[in-house]
Coordinates of C-alpha atoms and ligand atoms in Angstrom, one line a residue:
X7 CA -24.6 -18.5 13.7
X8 CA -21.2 -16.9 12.3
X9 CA -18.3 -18.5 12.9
X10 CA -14.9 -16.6 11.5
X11 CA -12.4 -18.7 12.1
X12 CA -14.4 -21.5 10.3
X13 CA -12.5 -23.5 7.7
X14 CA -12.3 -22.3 3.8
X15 CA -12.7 -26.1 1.7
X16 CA -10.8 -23.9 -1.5
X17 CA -10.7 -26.0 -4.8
X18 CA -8.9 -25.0 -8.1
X19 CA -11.0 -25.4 -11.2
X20 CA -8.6 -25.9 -14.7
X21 CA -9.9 -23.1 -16.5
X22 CA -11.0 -25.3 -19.5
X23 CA -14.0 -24.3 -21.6
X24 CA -16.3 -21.6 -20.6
X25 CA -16.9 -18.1 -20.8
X26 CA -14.8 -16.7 -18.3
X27 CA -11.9 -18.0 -19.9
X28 CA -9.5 -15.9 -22.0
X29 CA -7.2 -17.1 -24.5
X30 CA -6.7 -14.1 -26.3
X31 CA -4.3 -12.5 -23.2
X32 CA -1.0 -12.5 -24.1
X33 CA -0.5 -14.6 -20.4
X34 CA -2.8 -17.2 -21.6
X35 CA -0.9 -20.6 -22.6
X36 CA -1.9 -24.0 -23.5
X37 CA -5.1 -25.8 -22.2
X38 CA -3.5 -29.2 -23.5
X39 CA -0.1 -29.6 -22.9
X40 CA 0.6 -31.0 -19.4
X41 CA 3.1 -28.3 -18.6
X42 CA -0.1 -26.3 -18.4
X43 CA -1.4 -28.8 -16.5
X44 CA 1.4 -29.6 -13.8
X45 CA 2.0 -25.9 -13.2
X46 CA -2.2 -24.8 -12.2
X47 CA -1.9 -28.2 -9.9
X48 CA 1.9 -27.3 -8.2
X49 CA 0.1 -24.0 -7.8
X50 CA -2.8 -24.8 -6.2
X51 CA -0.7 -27.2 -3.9
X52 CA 2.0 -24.6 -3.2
X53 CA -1.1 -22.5 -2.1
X54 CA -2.4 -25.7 0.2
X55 CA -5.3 -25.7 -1.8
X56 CA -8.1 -28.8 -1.1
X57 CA -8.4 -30.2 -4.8
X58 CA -7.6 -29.2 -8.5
X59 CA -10.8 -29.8 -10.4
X60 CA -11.8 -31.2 -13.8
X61 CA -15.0 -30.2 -15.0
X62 CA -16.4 -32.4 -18.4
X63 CA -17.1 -31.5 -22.0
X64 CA -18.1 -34.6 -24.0
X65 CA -18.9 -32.7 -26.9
X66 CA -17.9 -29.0 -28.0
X67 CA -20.6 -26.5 -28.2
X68 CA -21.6 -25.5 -31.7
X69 CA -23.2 -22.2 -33.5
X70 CA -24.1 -21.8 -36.6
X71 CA -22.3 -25.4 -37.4
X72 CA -19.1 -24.1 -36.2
X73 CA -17.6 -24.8 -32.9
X74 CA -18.0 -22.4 -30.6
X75 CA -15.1 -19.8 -30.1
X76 CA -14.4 -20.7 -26.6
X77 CA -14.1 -24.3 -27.4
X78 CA -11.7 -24.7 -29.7
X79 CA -9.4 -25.1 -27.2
X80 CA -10.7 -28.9 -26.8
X81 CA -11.8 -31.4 -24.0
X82 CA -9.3 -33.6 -23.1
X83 CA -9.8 -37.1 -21.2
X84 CA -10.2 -36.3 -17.7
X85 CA -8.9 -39.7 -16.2
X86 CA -5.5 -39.7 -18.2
X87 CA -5.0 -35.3 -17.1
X88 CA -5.8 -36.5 -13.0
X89 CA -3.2 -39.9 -13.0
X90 CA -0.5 -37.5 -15.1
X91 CA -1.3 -35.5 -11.7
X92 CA -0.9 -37.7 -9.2
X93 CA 2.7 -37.9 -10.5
X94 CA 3.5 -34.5 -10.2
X95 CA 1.5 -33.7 -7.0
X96 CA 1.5 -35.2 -3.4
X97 CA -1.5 -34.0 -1.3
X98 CA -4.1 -32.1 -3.7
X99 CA -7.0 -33.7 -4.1
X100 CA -8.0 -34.9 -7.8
X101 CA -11.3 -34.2 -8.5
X102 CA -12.3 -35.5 -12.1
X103 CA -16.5 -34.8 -13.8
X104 CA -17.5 -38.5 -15.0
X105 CA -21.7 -38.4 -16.2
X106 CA -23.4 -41.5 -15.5
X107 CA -25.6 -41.1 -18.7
X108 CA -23.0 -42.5 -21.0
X109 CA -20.8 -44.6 -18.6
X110 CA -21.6 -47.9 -17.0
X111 CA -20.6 -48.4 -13.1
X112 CA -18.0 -51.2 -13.7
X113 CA -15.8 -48.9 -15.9
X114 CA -16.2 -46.1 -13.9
X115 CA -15.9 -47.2 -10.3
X116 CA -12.5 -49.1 -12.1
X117 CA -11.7 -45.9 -13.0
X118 CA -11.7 -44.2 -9.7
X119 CA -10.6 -47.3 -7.4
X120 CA -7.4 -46.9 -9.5
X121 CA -6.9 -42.9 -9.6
X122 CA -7.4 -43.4 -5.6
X123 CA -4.3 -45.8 -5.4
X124 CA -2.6 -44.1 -7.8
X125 CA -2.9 -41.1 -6.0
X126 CA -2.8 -42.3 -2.3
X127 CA -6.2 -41.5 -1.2
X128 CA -7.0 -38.0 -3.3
X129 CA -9.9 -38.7 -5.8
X130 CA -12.8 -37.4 -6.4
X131 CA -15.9 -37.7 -8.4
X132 CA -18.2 -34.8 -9.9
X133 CA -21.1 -37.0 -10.6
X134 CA -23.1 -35.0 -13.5
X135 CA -26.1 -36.5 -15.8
X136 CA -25.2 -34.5 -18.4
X137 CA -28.1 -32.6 -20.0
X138 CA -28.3 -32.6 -24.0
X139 CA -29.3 -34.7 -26.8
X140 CA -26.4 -33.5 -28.9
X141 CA -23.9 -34.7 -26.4
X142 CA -25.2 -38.0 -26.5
X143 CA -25.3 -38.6 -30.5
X144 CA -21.6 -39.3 -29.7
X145 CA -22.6 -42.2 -27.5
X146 CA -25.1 -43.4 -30.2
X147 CA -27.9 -42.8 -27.3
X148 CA -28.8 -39.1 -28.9
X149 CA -31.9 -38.0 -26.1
X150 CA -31.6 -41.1 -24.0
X151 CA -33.0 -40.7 -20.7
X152 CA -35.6 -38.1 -19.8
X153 CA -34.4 -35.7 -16.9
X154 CA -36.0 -37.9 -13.7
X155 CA -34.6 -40.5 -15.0
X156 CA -31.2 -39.6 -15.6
X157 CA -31.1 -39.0 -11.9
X158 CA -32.8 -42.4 -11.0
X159 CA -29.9 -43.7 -13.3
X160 CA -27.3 -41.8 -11.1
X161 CA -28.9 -43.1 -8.1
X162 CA -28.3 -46.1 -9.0
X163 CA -24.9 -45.9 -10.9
X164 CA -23.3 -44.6 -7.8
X165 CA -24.4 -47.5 -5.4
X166 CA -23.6 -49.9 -7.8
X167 CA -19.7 -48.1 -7.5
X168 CA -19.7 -48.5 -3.8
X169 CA -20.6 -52.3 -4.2
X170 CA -17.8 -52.9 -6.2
X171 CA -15.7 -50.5 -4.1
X172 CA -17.2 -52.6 -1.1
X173 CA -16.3 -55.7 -3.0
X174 CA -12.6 -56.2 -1.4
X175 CA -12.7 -56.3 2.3
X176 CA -9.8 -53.8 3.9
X177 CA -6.5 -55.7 4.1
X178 CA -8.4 -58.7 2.2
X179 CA -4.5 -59.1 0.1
X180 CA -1.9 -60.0 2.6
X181 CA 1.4 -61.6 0.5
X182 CA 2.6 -63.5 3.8
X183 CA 2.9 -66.7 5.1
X184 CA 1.8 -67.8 1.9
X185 CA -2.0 -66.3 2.4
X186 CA -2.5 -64.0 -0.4
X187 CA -6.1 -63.8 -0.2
X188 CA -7.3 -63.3 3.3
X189 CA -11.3 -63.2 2.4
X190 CA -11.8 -65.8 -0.6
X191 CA -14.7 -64.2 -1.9
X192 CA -13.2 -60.1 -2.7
X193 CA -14.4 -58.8 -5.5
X194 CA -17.4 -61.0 -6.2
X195 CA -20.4 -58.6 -6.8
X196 CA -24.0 -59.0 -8.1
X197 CA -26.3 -56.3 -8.3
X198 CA -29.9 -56.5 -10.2
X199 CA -31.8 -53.1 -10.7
X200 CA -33.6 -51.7 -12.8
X201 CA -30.6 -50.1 -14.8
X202 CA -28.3 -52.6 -14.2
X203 CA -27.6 -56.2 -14.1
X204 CA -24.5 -57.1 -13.4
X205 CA -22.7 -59.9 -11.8
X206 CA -18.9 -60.3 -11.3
X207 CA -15.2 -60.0 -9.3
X208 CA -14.3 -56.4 -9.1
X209 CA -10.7 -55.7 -10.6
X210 CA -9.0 -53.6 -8.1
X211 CA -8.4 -54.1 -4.3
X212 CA -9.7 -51.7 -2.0
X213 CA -8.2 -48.3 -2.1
X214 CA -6.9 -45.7 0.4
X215 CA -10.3 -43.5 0.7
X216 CA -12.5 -46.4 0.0
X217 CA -14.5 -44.8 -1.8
X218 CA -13.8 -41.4 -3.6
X219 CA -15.1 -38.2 -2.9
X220 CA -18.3 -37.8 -4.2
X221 CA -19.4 -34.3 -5.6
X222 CA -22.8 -33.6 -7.3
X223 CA -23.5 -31.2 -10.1
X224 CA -27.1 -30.1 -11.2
X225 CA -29.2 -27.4 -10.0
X226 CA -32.5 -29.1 -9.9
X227 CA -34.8 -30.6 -7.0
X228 CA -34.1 -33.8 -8.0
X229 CA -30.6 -33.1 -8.7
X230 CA -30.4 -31.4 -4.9
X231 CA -32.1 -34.4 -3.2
X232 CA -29.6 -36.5 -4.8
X233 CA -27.3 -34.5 -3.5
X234 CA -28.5 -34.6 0.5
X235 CA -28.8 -38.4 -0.6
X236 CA -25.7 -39.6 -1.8
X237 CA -22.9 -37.3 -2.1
X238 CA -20.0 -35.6 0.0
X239 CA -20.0 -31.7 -1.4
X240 CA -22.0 -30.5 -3.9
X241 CA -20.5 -27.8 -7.0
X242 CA -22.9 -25.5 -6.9
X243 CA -23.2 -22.1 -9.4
X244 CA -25.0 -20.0 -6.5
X245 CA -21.7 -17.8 -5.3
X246 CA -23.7 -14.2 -4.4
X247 CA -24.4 -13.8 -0.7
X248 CA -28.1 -13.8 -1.1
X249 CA -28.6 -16.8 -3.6
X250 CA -25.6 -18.9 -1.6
X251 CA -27.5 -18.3 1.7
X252 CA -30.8 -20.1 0.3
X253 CA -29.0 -23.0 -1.8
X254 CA -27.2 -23.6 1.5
X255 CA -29.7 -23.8 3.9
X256 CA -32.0 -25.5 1.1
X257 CA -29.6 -28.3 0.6
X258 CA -28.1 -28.5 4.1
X259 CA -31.9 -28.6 5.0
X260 CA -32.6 -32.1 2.8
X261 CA -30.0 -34.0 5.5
X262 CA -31.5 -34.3 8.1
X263 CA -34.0 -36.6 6.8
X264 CA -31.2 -39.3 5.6
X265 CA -30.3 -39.0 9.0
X266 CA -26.9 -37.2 8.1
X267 CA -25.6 -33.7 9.5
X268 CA -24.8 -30.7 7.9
X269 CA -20.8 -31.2 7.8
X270 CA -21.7 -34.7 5.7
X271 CA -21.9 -32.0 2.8
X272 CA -19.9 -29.2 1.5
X273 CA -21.3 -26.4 -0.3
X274 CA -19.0 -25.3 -2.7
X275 CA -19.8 -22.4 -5.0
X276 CA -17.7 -21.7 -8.6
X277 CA -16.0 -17.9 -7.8
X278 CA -14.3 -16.1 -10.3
X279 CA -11.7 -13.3 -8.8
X280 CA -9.6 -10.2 -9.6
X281 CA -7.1 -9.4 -7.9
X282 CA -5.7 -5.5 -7.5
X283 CA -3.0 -3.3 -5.7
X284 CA -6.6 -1.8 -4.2
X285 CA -9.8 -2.2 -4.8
X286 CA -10.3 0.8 -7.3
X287 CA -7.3 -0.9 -9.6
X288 CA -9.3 -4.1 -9.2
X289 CA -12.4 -2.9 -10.4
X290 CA -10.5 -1.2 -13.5
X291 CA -8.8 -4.6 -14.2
X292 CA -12.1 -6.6 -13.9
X293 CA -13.8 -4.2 -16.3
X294 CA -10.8 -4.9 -18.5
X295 CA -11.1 -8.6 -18.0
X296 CA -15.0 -8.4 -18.9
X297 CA -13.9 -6.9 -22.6
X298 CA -11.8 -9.6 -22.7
X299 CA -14.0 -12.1 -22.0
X300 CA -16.7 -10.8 -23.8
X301 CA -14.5 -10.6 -27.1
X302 CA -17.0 -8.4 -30.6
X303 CA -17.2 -12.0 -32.0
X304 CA -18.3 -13.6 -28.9
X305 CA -21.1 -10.6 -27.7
X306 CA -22.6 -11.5 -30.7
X307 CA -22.5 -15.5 -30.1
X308 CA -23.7 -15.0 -26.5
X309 CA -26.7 -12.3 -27.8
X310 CA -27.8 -15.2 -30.5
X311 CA -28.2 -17.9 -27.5
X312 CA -30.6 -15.2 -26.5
X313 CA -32.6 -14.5 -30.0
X314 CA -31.8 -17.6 -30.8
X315 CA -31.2 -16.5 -34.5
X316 CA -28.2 -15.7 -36.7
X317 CA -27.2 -12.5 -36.0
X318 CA -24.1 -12.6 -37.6
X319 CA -24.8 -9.3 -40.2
X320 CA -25.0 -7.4 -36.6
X321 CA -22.4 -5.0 -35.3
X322 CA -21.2 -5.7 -31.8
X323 CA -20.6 -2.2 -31.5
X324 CA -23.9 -1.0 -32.4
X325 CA -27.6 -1.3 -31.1
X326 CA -29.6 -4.5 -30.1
X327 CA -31.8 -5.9 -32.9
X328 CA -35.2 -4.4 -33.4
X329 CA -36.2 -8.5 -34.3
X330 CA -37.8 -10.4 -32.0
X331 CA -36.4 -13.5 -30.6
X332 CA -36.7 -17.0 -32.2
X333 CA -38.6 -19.1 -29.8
X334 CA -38.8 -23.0 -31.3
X335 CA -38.5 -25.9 -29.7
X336 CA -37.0 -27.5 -32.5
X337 CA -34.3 -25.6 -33.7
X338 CA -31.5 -24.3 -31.1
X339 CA -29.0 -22.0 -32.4
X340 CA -26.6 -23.5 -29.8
X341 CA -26.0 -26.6 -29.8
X342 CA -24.4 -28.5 -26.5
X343 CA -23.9 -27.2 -22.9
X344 CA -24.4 -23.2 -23.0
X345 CA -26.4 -20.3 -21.3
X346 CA -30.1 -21.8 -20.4
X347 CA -32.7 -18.7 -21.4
X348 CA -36.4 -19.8 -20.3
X349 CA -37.9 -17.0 -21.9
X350 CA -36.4 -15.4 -24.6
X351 CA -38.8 -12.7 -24.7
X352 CA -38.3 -11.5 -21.3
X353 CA -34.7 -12.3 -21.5
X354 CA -34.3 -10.1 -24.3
X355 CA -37.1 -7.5 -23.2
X356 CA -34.3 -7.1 -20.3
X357 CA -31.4 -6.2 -22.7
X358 CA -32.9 -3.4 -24.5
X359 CA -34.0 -2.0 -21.1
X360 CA -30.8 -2.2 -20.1
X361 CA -29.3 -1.0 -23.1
X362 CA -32.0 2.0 -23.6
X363 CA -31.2 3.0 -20.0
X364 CA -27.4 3.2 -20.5
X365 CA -26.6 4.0 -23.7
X366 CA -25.5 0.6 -24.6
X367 CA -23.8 -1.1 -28.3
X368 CA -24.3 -4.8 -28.0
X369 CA -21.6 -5.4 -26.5
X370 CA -21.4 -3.5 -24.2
X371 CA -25.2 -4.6 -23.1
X372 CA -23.7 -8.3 -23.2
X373 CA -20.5 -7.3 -21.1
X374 CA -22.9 -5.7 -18.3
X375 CA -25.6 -8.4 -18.4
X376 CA -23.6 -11.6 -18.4
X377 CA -20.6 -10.9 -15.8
X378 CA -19.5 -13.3 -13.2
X379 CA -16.9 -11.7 -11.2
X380 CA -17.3 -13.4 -7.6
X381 CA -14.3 -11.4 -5.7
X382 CA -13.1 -8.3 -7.0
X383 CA -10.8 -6.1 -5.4
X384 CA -7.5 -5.8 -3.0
X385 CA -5.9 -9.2 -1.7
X386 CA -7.0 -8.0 2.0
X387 CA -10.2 -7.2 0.5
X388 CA -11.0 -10.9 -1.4
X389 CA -10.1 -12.7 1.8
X390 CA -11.8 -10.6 4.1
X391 CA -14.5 -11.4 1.6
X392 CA -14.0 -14.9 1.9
X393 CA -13.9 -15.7 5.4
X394 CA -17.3 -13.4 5.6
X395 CA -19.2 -15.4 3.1
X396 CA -17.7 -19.1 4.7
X397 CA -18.4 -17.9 8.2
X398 CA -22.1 -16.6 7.1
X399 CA -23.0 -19.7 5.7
X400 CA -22.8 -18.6 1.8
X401 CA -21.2 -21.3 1.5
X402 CA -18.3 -24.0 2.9
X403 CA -15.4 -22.3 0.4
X404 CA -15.1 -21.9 -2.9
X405 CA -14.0 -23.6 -6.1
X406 CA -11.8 -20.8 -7.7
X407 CA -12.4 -20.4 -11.7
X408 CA -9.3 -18.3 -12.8
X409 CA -9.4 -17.1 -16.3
X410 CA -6.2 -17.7 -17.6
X411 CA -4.5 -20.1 -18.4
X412 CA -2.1 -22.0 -16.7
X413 CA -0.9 -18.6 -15.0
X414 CA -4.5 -17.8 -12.9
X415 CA -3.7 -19.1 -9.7
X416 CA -0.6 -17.6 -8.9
X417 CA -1.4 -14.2 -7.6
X418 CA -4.4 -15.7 -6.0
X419 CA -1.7 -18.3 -4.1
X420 CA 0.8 -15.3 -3.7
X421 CA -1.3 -12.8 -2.2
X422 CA -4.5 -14.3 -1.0
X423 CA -3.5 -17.4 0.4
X424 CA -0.9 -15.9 3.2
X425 CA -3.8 -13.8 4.5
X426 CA -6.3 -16.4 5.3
X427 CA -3.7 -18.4 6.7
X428 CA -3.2 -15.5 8.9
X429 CA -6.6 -15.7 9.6
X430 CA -6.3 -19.5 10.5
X431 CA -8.8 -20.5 8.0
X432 CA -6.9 -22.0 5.3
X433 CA -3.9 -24.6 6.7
X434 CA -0.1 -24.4 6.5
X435 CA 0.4 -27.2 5.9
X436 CA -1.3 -30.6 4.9
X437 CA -0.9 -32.2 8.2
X438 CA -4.9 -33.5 9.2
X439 CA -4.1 -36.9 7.3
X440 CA -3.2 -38.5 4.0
X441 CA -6.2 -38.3 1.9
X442 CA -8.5 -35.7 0.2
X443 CA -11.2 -37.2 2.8
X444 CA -8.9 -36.2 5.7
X445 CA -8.2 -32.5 4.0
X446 CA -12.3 -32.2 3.7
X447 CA -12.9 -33.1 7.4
X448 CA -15.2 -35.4 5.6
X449 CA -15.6 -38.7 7.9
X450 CA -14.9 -42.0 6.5
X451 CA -16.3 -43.5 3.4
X452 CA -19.4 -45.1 4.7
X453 CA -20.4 -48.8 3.4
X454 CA -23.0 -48.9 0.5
X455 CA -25.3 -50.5 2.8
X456 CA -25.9 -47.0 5.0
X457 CA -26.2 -45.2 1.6
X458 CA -28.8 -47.5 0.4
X459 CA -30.5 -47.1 3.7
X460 CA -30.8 -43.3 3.4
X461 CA -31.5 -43.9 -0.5
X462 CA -34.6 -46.2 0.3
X463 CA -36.1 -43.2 2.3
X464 CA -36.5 -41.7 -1.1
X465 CA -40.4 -42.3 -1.7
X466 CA -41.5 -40.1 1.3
X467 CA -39.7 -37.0 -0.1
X468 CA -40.9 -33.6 -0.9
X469 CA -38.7 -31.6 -2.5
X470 CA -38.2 -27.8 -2.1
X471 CA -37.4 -25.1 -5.0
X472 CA -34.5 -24.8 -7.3
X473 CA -33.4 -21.5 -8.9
X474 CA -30.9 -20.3 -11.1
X475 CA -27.9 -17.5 -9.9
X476 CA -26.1 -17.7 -13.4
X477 CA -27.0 -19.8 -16.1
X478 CA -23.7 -21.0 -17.5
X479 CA -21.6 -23.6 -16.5
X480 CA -18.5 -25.4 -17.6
Ligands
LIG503 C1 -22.2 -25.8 -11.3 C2 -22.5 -26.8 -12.3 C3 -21.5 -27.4 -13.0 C4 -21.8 -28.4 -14.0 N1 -20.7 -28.9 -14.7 C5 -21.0 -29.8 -15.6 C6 -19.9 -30.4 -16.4 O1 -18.7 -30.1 -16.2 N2 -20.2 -31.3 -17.3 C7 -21.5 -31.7 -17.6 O2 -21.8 -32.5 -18.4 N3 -22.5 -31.2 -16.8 C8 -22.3 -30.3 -15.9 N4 -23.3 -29.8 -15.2 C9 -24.7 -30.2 -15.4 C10 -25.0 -31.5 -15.0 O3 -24.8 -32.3 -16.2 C11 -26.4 -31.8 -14.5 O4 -26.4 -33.1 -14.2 C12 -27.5 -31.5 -15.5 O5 -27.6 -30.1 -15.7 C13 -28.9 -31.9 -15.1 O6 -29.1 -31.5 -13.8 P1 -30.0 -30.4 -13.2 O7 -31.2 -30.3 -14.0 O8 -30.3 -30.9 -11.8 O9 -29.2 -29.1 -13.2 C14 -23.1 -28.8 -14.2 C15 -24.1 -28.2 -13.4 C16 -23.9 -27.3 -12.5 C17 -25.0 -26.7 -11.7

């Protein structure tokens, strides 16, 4: 059933690294500095916007032994970026990627309790697994933890956080009539799995949301049962109308059988824009944004994650190699998060036909097969595009990915923002309570003991399909 006056969730992703960034623009400023920083979250708040969001980078991508263009901008701590936040910002949410592969709960849950006071209520979690070996030679671990497991981990990592969150009863510190512990026993924890053992007093006192929000990333049918399972909104990469419709009803589907309902869990797609006086100038400036994007030295890194070989001697303005693909299991040009190809052959049986049929150099092939622009066109024309895709169940909103830096949001928060306020599905004003929780129209946190409930039903699962709609993430 449609429903156009339904709400728009709308978060505000820090353009960090990917490829939809551009650095090159003459706009484009710091990614490190907190000015940068402070003005994308003011911005996003100015706008009424749901949440900034951090996604998480613990190592930058390499090629040919070099870091990757688009990640020399770095990966700064995410914990020490969202507390400098909640200084300079009163009602956005703060939504932070933390893996579970490399952390352990007590740190992390720690972590969050305190972002949450600091904060007054507005954190969030983007629980992720993380995916590489090469990632986790910084932790010492290198391929720790086969995929299934990794999840199983997760699983497990997040109800040990809401026992320790659980650990300090509401008001259990009163500093009256001498009573400054109402409930002697807050903090104490002890939980025995088969990841972790540990026993203890939690550090820090309940905090305004209880428990953060809890967002899931990963693609998979483990990673979306674990999603239906145990978290609040998922960040999903399935933004077109078509693939949106069936990773909504496909995940919104796994709820019902953990006995939870469809608003428990917000779908929330990554959406690139481009915004134009009309539509036809919007078009012209998203082409122009694509060359930018898809810079001659990066055409040719982004073809080699495809052939998987060095194909550094190529011109980006000439034809596709005539070589086949590398396929080894052993030996990845790329090295880190980056585009997943599953076949290689096909993959790059698709660019020459491409390029054959249009007359295209490389990268030209590379701008036309790898572009991500979610809303293109006039401001009337993004939001009317908006509200259609909420109300048609595409999704519950969108987490905007601008691609400059710090500068991005604004004409999205000048010109878009007033229209689907008109529309009365984006808020005025932050007035439905204090915390990211309230903003969400997410109920309550709900005690670790219902979440270990619906977790126990996992057994008796089967799990659907997962597909790809684009291949790269953050
Ligand atoms: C939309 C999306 C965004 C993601 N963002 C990150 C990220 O910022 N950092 C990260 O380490 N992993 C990220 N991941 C991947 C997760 O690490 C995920 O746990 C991993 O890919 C394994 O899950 P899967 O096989 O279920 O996709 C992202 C995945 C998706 C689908």
């Amino acid at each position: 059933m449609t429903d156009p006056r339904k709400q728009v969730v709308l978060g505000a992703h820090f353009p960090g690294v990917n490829n939809t960034t551009v650095w090159s623009d003459p706009a484009s400023g710091s990614h490190i500095d907190l000015a940068s920083f402070t003005h994308f979250a003011q911005t996003a708040e100015r706008g009424r916007l749901d949440f900034l969001f951090l996604a998480e980078g613990l190592r930058l991508r390499e090629q040919r032994g070099r870091i990757h263009d688009l990640d020399v901008v770095g990966r700064p701590d995410t914990f020490t970026i969202l507390a400098a936040l909640a200084a300079v910002t009163e009602h956005l949410g703060l939504a932070g990627t933390i893996n579970t592969t490399f952390n352990e709960p007590y740190e992390v849950a720690r972590q969050f309790a305190t972002l949450d006071h600091l904060s007054a209520g507005r954190a969030a979690w983007n629980v992720v697994t993380s995916s590489d070996a090469f990632t986790g030679e910084n932790f010492r671990r290198g391929g720790f933890l086969p995929h299934a497991e990794r999840y199983e981990r997760a699983e497990e990592f997040i109800a040990t956080a809401r026992e320790l969150w659980d650990s300090w009863p509401v008001d259990a510190v009163r500093a009256d009539d001498d009573q400054f512990l109402t409930d002697p026993t807050a903090g104490s924890f002890q939980h025995r799995g088969k990841h972790f053992d540990v026993t203890g007093r939690f550090t820090v006192p309940r905090s305004p949301q209880g428990h953060p929000v809890i967002f899931q990333a990963g693609d998979s049918s483990d990673g979306r049962e674990f999603a239906a399972r145990s978290a609040d909104a998922v960040f999903s990469r399935h933004s077109s109308a078509e693939a949106g419709r069936a990773f909504y009803s496909d995940v919104k589907g796994r709820l019902a059988r953990y006995d939870r309902h469809e608003r428990d869990l917000l779908i929330l797609p990554a959406a690139t824009f481009v915004l134009g006086d009309t539509d036809s100038d919007a078009a012209q400036r998203a082409a122009e944004v694509r060359r930018q994007q898809v810079s001659p030295q990066t055409a040719i890194l982004l073809l080699e994650q495809v052939w998987n070989r060095d194909l550094s001697g190529y011109d980006p303005d000439g034809p596709l190699p005539t070589v086949d693909p590398l396929v080894s299991d052993e030996t990845s040009i790329v090295r880190g998060r980056a585009r997943q190809v599953s076949d290689p052959f096909a993959e790059a049986a698709r660019y020459r036909a491409v390029a054959e049929a249009k007359g295209l150099s490389i990268r030209e092939t590379v701008i036309e097969l790898t572009g991500r622009q979610t809303f293109v066109g006039s401001p009337e024309s993004v939001a009317a595009a908006i509200v259609d895709a909420v109300a048609t169940e595409v999704s519950d909103g969108f987490i905007l990915v601008p691609h400059i830096t710090p500068g991005g949001l604004d004409g999205f928060v000048e010109d878009v923002v007033p229209l689907l306020q008109e529309r009365g599905v984006l808020r005025h004003d932050y007035t439905s309570g204090a915390t990211l929780r309230d903003h969400l129209g997410l109920p309550p946190a709900r005690p670790a003991t219902d979440w270990a409930a619906w977790a126990s039903s996992r057994e008796t699962v089967t799990v659907g399909a997962a597909g790809p709609d684009v291949r790269e993430t953050a």
